[in-house]
PDB file of C-alpha atoms in Angstrom:
ATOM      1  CA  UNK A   1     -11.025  -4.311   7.614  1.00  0.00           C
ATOM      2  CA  UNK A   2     -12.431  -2.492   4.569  1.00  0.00           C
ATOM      3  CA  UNK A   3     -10.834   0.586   2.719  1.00  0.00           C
ATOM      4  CA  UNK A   4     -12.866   2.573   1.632  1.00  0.00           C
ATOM      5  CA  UNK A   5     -11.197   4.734  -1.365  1.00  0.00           C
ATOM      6  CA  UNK A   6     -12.409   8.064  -2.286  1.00  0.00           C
ATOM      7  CA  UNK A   7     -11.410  10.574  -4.929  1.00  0.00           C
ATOM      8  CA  UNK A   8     -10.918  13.710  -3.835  1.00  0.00           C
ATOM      9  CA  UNK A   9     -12.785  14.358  -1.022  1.00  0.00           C
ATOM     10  CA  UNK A  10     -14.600  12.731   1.433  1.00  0.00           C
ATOM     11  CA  UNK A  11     -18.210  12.031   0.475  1.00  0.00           C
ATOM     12  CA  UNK A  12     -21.046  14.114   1.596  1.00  0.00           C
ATOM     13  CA  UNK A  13     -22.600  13.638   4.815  1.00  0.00           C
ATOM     14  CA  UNK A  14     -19.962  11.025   6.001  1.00  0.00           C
ATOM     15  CA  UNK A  15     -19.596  10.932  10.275  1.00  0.00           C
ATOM     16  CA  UNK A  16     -16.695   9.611  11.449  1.00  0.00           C
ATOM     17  CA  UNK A  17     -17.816  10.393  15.150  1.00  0.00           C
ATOM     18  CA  UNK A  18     -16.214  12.330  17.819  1.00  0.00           C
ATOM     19  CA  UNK A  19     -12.789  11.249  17.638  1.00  0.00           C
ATOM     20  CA  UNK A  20     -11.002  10.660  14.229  1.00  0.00           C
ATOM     21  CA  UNK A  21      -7.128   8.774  13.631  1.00  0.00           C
ATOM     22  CA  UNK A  22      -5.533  10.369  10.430  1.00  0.00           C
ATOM     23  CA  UNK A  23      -2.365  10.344   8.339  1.00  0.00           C
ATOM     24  CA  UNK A  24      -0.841  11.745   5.383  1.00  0.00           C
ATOM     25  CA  UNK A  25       1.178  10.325   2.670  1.00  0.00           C
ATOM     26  CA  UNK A  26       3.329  12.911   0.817  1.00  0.00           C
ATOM     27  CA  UNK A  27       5.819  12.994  -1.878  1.00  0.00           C
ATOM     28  CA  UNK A  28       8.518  13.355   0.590  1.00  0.00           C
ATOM     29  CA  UNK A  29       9.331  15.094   3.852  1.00  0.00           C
ATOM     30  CA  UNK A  30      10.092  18.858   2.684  1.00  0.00           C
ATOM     31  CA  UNK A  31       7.234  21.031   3.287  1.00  0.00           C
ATOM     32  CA  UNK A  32       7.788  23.178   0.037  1.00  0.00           C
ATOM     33  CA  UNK A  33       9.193  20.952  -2.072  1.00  0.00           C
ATOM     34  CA  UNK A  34       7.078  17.747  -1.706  1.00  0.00           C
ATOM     35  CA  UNK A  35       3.294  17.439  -2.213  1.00  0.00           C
ATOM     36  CA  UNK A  36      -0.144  16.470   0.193  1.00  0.00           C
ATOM     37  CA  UNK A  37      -1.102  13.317  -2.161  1.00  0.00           C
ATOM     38  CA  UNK A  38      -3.453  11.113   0.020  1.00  0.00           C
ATOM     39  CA  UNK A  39      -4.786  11.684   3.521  1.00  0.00           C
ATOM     40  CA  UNK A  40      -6.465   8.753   5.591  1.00  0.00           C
ATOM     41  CA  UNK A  41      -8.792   8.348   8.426  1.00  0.00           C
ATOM     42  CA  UNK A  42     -10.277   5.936  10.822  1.00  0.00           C
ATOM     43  CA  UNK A  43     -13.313   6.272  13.370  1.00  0.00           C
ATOM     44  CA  UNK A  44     -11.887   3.707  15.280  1.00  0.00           C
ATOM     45  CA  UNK A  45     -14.581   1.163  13.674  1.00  0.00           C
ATOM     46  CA  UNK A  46     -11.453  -1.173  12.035  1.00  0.00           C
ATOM     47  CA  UNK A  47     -12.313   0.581   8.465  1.00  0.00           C
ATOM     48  CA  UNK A  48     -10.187   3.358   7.105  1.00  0.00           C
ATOM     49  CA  UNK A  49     -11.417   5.863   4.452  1.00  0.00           C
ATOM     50  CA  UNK A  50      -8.515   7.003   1.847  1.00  0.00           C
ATOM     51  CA  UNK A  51      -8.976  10.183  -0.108  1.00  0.00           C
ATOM     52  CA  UNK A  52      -6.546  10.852  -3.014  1.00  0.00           C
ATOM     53  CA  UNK A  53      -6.480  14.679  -3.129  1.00  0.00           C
ATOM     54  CA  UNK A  54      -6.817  16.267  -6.439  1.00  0.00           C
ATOM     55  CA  UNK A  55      -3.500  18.413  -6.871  1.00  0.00           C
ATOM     56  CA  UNK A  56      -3.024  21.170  -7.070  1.00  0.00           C
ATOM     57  CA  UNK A  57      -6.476  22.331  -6.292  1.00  0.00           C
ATOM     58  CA  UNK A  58      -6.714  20.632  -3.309  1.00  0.00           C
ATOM     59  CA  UNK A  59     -10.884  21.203  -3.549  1.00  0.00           C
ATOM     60  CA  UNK A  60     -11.894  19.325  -0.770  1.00  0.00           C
ATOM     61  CA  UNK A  61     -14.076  21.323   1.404  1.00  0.00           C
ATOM     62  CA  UNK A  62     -15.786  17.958   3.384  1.00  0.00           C
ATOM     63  CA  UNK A  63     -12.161  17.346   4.872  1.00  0.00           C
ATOM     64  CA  UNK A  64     -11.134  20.757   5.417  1.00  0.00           C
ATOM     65  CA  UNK A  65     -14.334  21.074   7.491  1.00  0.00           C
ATOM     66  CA  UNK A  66     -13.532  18.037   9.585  1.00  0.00           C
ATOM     67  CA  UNK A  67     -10.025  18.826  10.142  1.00  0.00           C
ATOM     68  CA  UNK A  68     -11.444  22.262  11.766  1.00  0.00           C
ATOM     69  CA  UNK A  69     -13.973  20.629  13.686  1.00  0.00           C
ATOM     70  CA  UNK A  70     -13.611  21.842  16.879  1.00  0.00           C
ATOM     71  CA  UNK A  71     -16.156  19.269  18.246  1.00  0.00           C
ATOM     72  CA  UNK A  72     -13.877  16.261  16.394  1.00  0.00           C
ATOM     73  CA  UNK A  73     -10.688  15.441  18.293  1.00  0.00           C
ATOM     74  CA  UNK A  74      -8.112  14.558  15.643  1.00  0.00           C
ATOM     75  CA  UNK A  75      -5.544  11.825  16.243  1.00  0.00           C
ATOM     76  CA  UNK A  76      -2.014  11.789  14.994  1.00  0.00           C
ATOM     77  CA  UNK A  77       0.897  10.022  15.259  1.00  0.00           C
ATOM     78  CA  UNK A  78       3.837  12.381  14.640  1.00  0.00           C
ATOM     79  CA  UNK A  79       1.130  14.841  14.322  1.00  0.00           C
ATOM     80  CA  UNK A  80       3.353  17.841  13.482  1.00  0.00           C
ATOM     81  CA  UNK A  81       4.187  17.008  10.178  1.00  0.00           C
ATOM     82  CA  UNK A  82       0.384  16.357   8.634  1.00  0.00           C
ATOM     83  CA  UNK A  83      -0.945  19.237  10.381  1.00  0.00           C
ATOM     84  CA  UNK A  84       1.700  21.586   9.020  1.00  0.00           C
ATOM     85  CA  UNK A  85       1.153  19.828   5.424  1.00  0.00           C
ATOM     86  CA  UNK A  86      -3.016  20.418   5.741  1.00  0.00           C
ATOM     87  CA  UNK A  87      -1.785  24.054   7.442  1.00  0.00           C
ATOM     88  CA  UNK A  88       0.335  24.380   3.565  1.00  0.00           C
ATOM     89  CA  UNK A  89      -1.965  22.855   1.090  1.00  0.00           C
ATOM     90  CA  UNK A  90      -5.017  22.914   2.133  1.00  0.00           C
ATOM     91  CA  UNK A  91      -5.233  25.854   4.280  1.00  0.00           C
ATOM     92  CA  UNK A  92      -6.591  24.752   7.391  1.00  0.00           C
ATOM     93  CA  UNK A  93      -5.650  24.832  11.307  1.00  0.00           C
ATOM     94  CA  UNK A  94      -6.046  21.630  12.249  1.00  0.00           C
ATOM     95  CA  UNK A  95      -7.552  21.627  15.653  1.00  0.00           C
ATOM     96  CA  UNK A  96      -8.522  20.037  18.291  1.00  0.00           C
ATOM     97  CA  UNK A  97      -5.031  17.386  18.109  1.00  0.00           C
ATOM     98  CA  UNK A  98      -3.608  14.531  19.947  1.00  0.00           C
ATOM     99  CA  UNK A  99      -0.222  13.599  18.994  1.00  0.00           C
ATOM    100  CA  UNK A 100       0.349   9.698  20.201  1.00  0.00           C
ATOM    101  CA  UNK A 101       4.391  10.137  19.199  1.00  0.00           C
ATOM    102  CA  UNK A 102       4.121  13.298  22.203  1.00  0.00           C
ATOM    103  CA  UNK A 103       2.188  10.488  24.311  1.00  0.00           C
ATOM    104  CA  UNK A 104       4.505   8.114  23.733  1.00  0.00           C
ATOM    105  CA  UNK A 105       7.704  10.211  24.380  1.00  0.00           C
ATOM    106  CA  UNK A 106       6.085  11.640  27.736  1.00  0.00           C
ATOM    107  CA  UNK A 107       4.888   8.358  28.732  1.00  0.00           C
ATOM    108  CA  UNK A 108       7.074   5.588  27.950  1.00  0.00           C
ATOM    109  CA  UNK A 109      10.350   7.129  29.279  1.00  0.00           C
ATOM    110  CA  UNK A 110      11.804   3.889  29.631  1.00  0.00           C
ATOM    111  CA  UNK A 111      12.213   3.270  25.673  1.00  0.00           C
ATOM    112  CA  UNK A 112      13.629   5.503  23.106  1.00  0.00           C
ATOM    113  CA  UNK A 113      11.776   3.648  20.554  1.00  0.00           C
ATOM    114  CA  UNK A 114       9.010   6.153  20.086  1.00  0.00           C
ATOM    115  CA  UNK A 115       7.835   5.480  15.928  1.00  0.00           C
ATOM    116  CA  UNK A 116       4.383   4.012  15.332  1.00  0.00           C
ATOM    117  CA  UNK A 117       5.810   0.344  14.442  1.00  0.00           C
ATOM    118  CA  UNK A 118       7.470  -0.151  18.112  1.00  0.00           C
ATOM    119  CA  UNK A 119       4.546   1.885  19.902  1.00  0.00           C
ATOM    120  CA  UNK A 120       2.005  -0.366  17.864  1.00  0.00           C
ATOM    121  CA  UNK A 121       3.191  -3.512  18.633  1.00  0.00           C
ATOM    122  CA  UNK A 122       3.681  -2.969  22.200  1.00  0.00           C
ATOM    123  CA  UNK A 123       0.451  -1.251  23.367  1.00  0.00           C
ATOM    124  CA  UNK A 124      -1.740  -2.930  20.157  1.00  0.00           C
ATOM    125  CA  UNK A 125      -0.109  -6.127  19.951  1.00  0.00           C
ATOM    126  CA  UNK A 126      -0.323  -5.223  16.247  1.00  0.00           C
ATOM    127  CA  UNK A 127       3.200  -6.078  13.847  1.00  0.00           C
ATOM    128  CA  UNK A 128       2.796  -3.503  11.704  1.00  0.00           C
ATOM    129  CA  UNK A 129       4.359  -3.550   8.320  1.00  0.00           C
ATOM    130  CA  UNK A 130       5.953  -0.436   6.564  1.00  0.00           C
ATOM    131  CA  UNK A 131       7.072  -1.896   3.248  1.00  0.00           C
ATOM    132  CA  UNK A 132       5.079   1.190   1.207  1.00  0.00           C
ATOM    133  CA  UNK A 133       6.272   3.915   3.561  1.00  0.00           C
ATOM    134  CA  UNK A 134       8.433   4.842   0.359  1.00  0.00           C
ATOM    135  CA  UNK A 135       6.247   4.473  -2.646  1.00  0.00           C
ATOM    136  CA  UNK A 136       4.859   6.829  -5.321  1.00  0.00           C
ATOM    137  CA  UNK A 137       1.839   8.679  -3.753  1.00  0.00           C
ATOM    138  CA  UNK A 138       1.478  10.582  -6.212  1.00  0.00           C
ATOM    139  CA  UNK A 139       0.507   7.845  -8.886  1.00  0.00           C
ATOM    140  CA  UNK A 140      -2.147   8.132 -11.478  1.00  0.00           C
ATOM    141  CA  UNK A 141      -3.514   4.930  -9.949  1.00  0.00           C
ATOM    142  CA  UNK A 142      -2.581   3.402  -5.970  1.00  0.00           C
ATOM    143  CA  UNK A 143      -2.195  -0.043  -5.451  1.00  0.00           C
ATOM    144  CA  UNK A 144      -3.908  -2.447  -2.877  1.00  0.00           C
ATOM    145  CA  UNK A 145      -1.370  -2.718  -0.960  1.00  0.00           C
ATOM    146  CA  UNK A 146      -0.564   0.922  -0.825  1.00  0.00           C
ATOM    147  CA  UNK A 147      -3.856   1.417  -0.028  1.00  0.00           C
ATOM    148  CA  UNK A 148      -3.685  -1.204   2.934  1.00  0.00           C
ATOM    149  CA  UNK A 149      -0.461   0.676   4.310  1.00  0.00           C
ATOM    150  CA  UNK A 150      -2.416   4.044   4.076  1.00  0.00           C
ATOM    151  CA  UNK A 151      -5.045   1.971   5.843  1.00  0.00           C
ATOM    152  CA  UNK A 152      -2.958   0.521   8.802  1.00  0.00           C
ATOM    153  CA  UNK A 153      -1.545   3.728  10.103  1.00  0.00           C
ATOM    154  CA  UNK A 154      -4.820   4.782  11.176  1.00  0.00           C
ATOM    155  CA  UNK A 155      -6.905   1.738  12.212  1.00  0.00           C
ATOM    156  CA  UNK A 156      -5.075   1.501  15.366  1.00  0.00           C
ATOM    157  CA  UNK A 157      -4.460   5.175  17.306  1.00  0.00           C
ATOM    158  CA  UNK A 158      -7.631   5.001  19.045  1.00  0.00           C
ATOM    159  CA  UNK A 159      -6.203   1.708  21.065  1.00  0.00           C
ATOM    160  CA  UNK A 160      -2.691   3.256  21.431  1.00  0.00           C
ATOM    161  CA  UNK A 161      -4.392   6.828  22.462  1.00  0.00           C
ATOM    162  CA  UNK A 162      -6.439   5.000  24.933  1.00  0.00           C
ATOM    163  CA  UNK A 163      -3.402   3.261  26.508  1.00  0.00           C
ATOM    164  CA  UNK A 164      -1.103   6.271  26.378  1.00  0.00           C
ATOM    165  CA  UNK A 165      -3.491   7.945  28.152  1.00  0.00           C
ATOM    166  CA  UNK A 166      -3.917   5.501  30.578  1.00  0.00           C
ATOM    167  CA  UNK A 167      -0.508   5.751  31.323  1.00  0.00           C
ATOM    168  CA  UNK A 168       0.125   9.230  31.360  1.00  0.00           C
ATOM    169  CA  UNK A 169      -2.952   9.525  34.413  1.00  0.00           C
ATOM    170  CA  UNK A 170      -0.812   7.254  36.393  1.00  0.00           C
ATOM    171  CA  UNK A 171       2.242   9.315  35.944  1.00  0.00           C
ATOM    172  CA  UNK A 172       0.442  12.309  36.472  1.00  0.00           C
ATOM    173  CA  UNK A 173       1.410  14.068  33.114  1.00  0.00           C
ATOM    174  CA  UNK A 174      -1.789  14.469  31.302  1.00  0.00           C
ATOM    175  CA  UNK A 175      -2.054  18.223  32.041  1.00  0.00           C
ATOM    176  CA  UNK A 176       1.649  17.920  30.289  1.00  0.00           C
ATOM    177  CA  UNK A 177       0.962  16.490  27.409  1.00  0.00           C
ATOM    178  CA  UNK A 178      -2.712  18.339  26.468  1.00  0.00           C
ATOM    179  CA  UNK A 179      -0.356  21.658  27.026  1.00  0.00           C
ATOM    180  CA  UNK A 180       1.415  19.943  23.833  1.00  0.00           C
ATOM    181  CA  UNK A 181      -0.961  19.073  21.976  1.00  0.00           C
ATOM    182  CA  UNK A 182      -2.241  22.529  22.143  1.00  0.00           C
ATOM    183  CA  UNK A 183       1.079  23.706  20.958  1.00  0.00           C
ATOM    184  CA  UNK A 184       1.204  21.649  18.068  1.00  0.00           C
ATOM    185  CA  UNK A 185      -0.399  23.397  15.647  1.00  0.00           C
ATOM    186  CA  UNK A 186       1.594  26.366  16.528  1.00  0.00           C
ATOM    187  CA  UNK A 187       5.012  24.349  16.355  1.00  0.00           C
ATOM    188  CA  UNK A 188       3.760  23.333  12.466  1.00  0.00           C
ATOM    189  CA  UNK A 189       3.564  26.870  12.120  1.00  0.00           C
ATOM    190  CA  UNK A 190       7.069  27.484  13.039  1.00  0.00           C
ATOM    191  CA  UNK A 191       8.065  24.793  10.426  1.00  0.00           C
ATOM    192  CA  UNK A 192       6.623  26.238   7.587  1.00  0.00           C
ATOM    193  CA  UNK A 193       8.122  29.957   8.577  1.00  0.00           C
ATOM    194  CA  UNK A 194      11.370  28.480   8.580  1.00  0.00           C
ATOM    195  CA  UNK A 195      12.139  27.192  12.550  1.00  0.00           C
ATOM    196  CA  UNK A 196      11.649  23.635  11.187  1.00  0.00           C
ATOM    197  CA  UNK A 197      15.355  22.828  12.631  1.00  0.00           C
ATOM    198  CA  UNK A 198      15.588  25.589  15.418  1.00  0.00           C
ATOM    199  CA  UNK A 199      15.095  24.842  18.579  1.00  0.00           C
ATOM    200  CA  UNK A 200      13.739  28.650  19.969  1.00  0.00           C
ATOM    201  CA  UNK A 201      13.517  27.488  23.873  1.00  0.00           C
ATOM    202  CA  UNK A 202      17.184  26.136  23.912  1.00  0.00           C
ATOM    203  CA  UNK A 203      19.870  28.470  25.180  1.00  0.00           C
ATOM    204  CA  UNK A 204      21.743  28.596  22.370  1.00  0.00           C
TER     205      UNK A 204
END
């Protein structure tokens, strides 16, 4: 594996190929209240870029253009989140999306351990560790190994989004779940205009 670290922005002319894994790493998990610090991405390839964004500019016009893309499929775990942070700070629609956490929850209805660690392991074989989930990403200066977290939660979606797909064909819910993916940017939407804890399709 090698991380490749960039400040700012992703450098000119970089092609991470049709399909792209990425993640964010905020400041916390309130839309408003906690900055976009670092976004990472994988081709698939086993390397991972990381960009530390310059806040509060956010001038980063390379990944803006690949997160609208609509000939790059970007792949998410817990999708809804990033895309409404990139919808916030940077201004974007991210688009087109595949959510493996949706995957996962439509697929594997035999577990109700749907978080990247559990899906990882079982459909990877990978152990992942999440010891800098809660660290400073908004530092002057990241560490290695917060750069190797940032790293790991991209370098293997492709595998689990192949496998979750497999499994959805077999049960027939594909249809289903690109129907949510669809959605998803829409849903982030609804977060940032203040539905982040309303369920509008339930009853009550």
């Amino acid at each position: 594996m090698t991380v490749y670290f960039h400040e700012g922005d992703l450098p000119d002319g970089l092609d991470l190929g049709p399909q792209v894994a990425i993640d964010s790493e905020t400041m916390g998990l309130r839309f408003r209240r906690d900055p976009l610090c670092v976004v990472q991405l994988s081709s698939g390839d086993g390397n991972a870029h990381v960009v530390r964004l310059n806040r509060p500019a956010y001038d980063c016009p390379n990944l803006k253009r690949l997160l609208t893309d609509p000939k790059v499929l970007k792949i998410f775990h817990f999708g809804r989140f990033d895309i409404g942070m990139f919808d916030l700070h940077l201004g974007v629609e991210t688009r087109p999306v595949y959510c493996t956490k949706i995957a996962s929850k439509l697929a594997r209805t035999y577990t109700d351990r749907h978080g990247l660690k559990d899906v990882a392991k079982e459909l990877a074989g990978v152990d992942m560790s999440k010891a800098q989930q809660s660290s400073d990403w908004g530092a002057a200066e990241l560490s290695q190994a917060q750069l190797d977290y940032a790293a790991s939660d991209v370098l293997y979606l492709h595998a689990i989004m192949n496998r979750l797909n497999e499994m959805l064909v077999r049960e027939g819910r594909m249809e289903l779940a690109q129907a949510c993916f669809d959605f998803l940017p829409v849903r982030s939407r609804l977060d940032l205009a203040g539905w982040d804890e309303i369920d509008i399709f339930a009853h009550a």
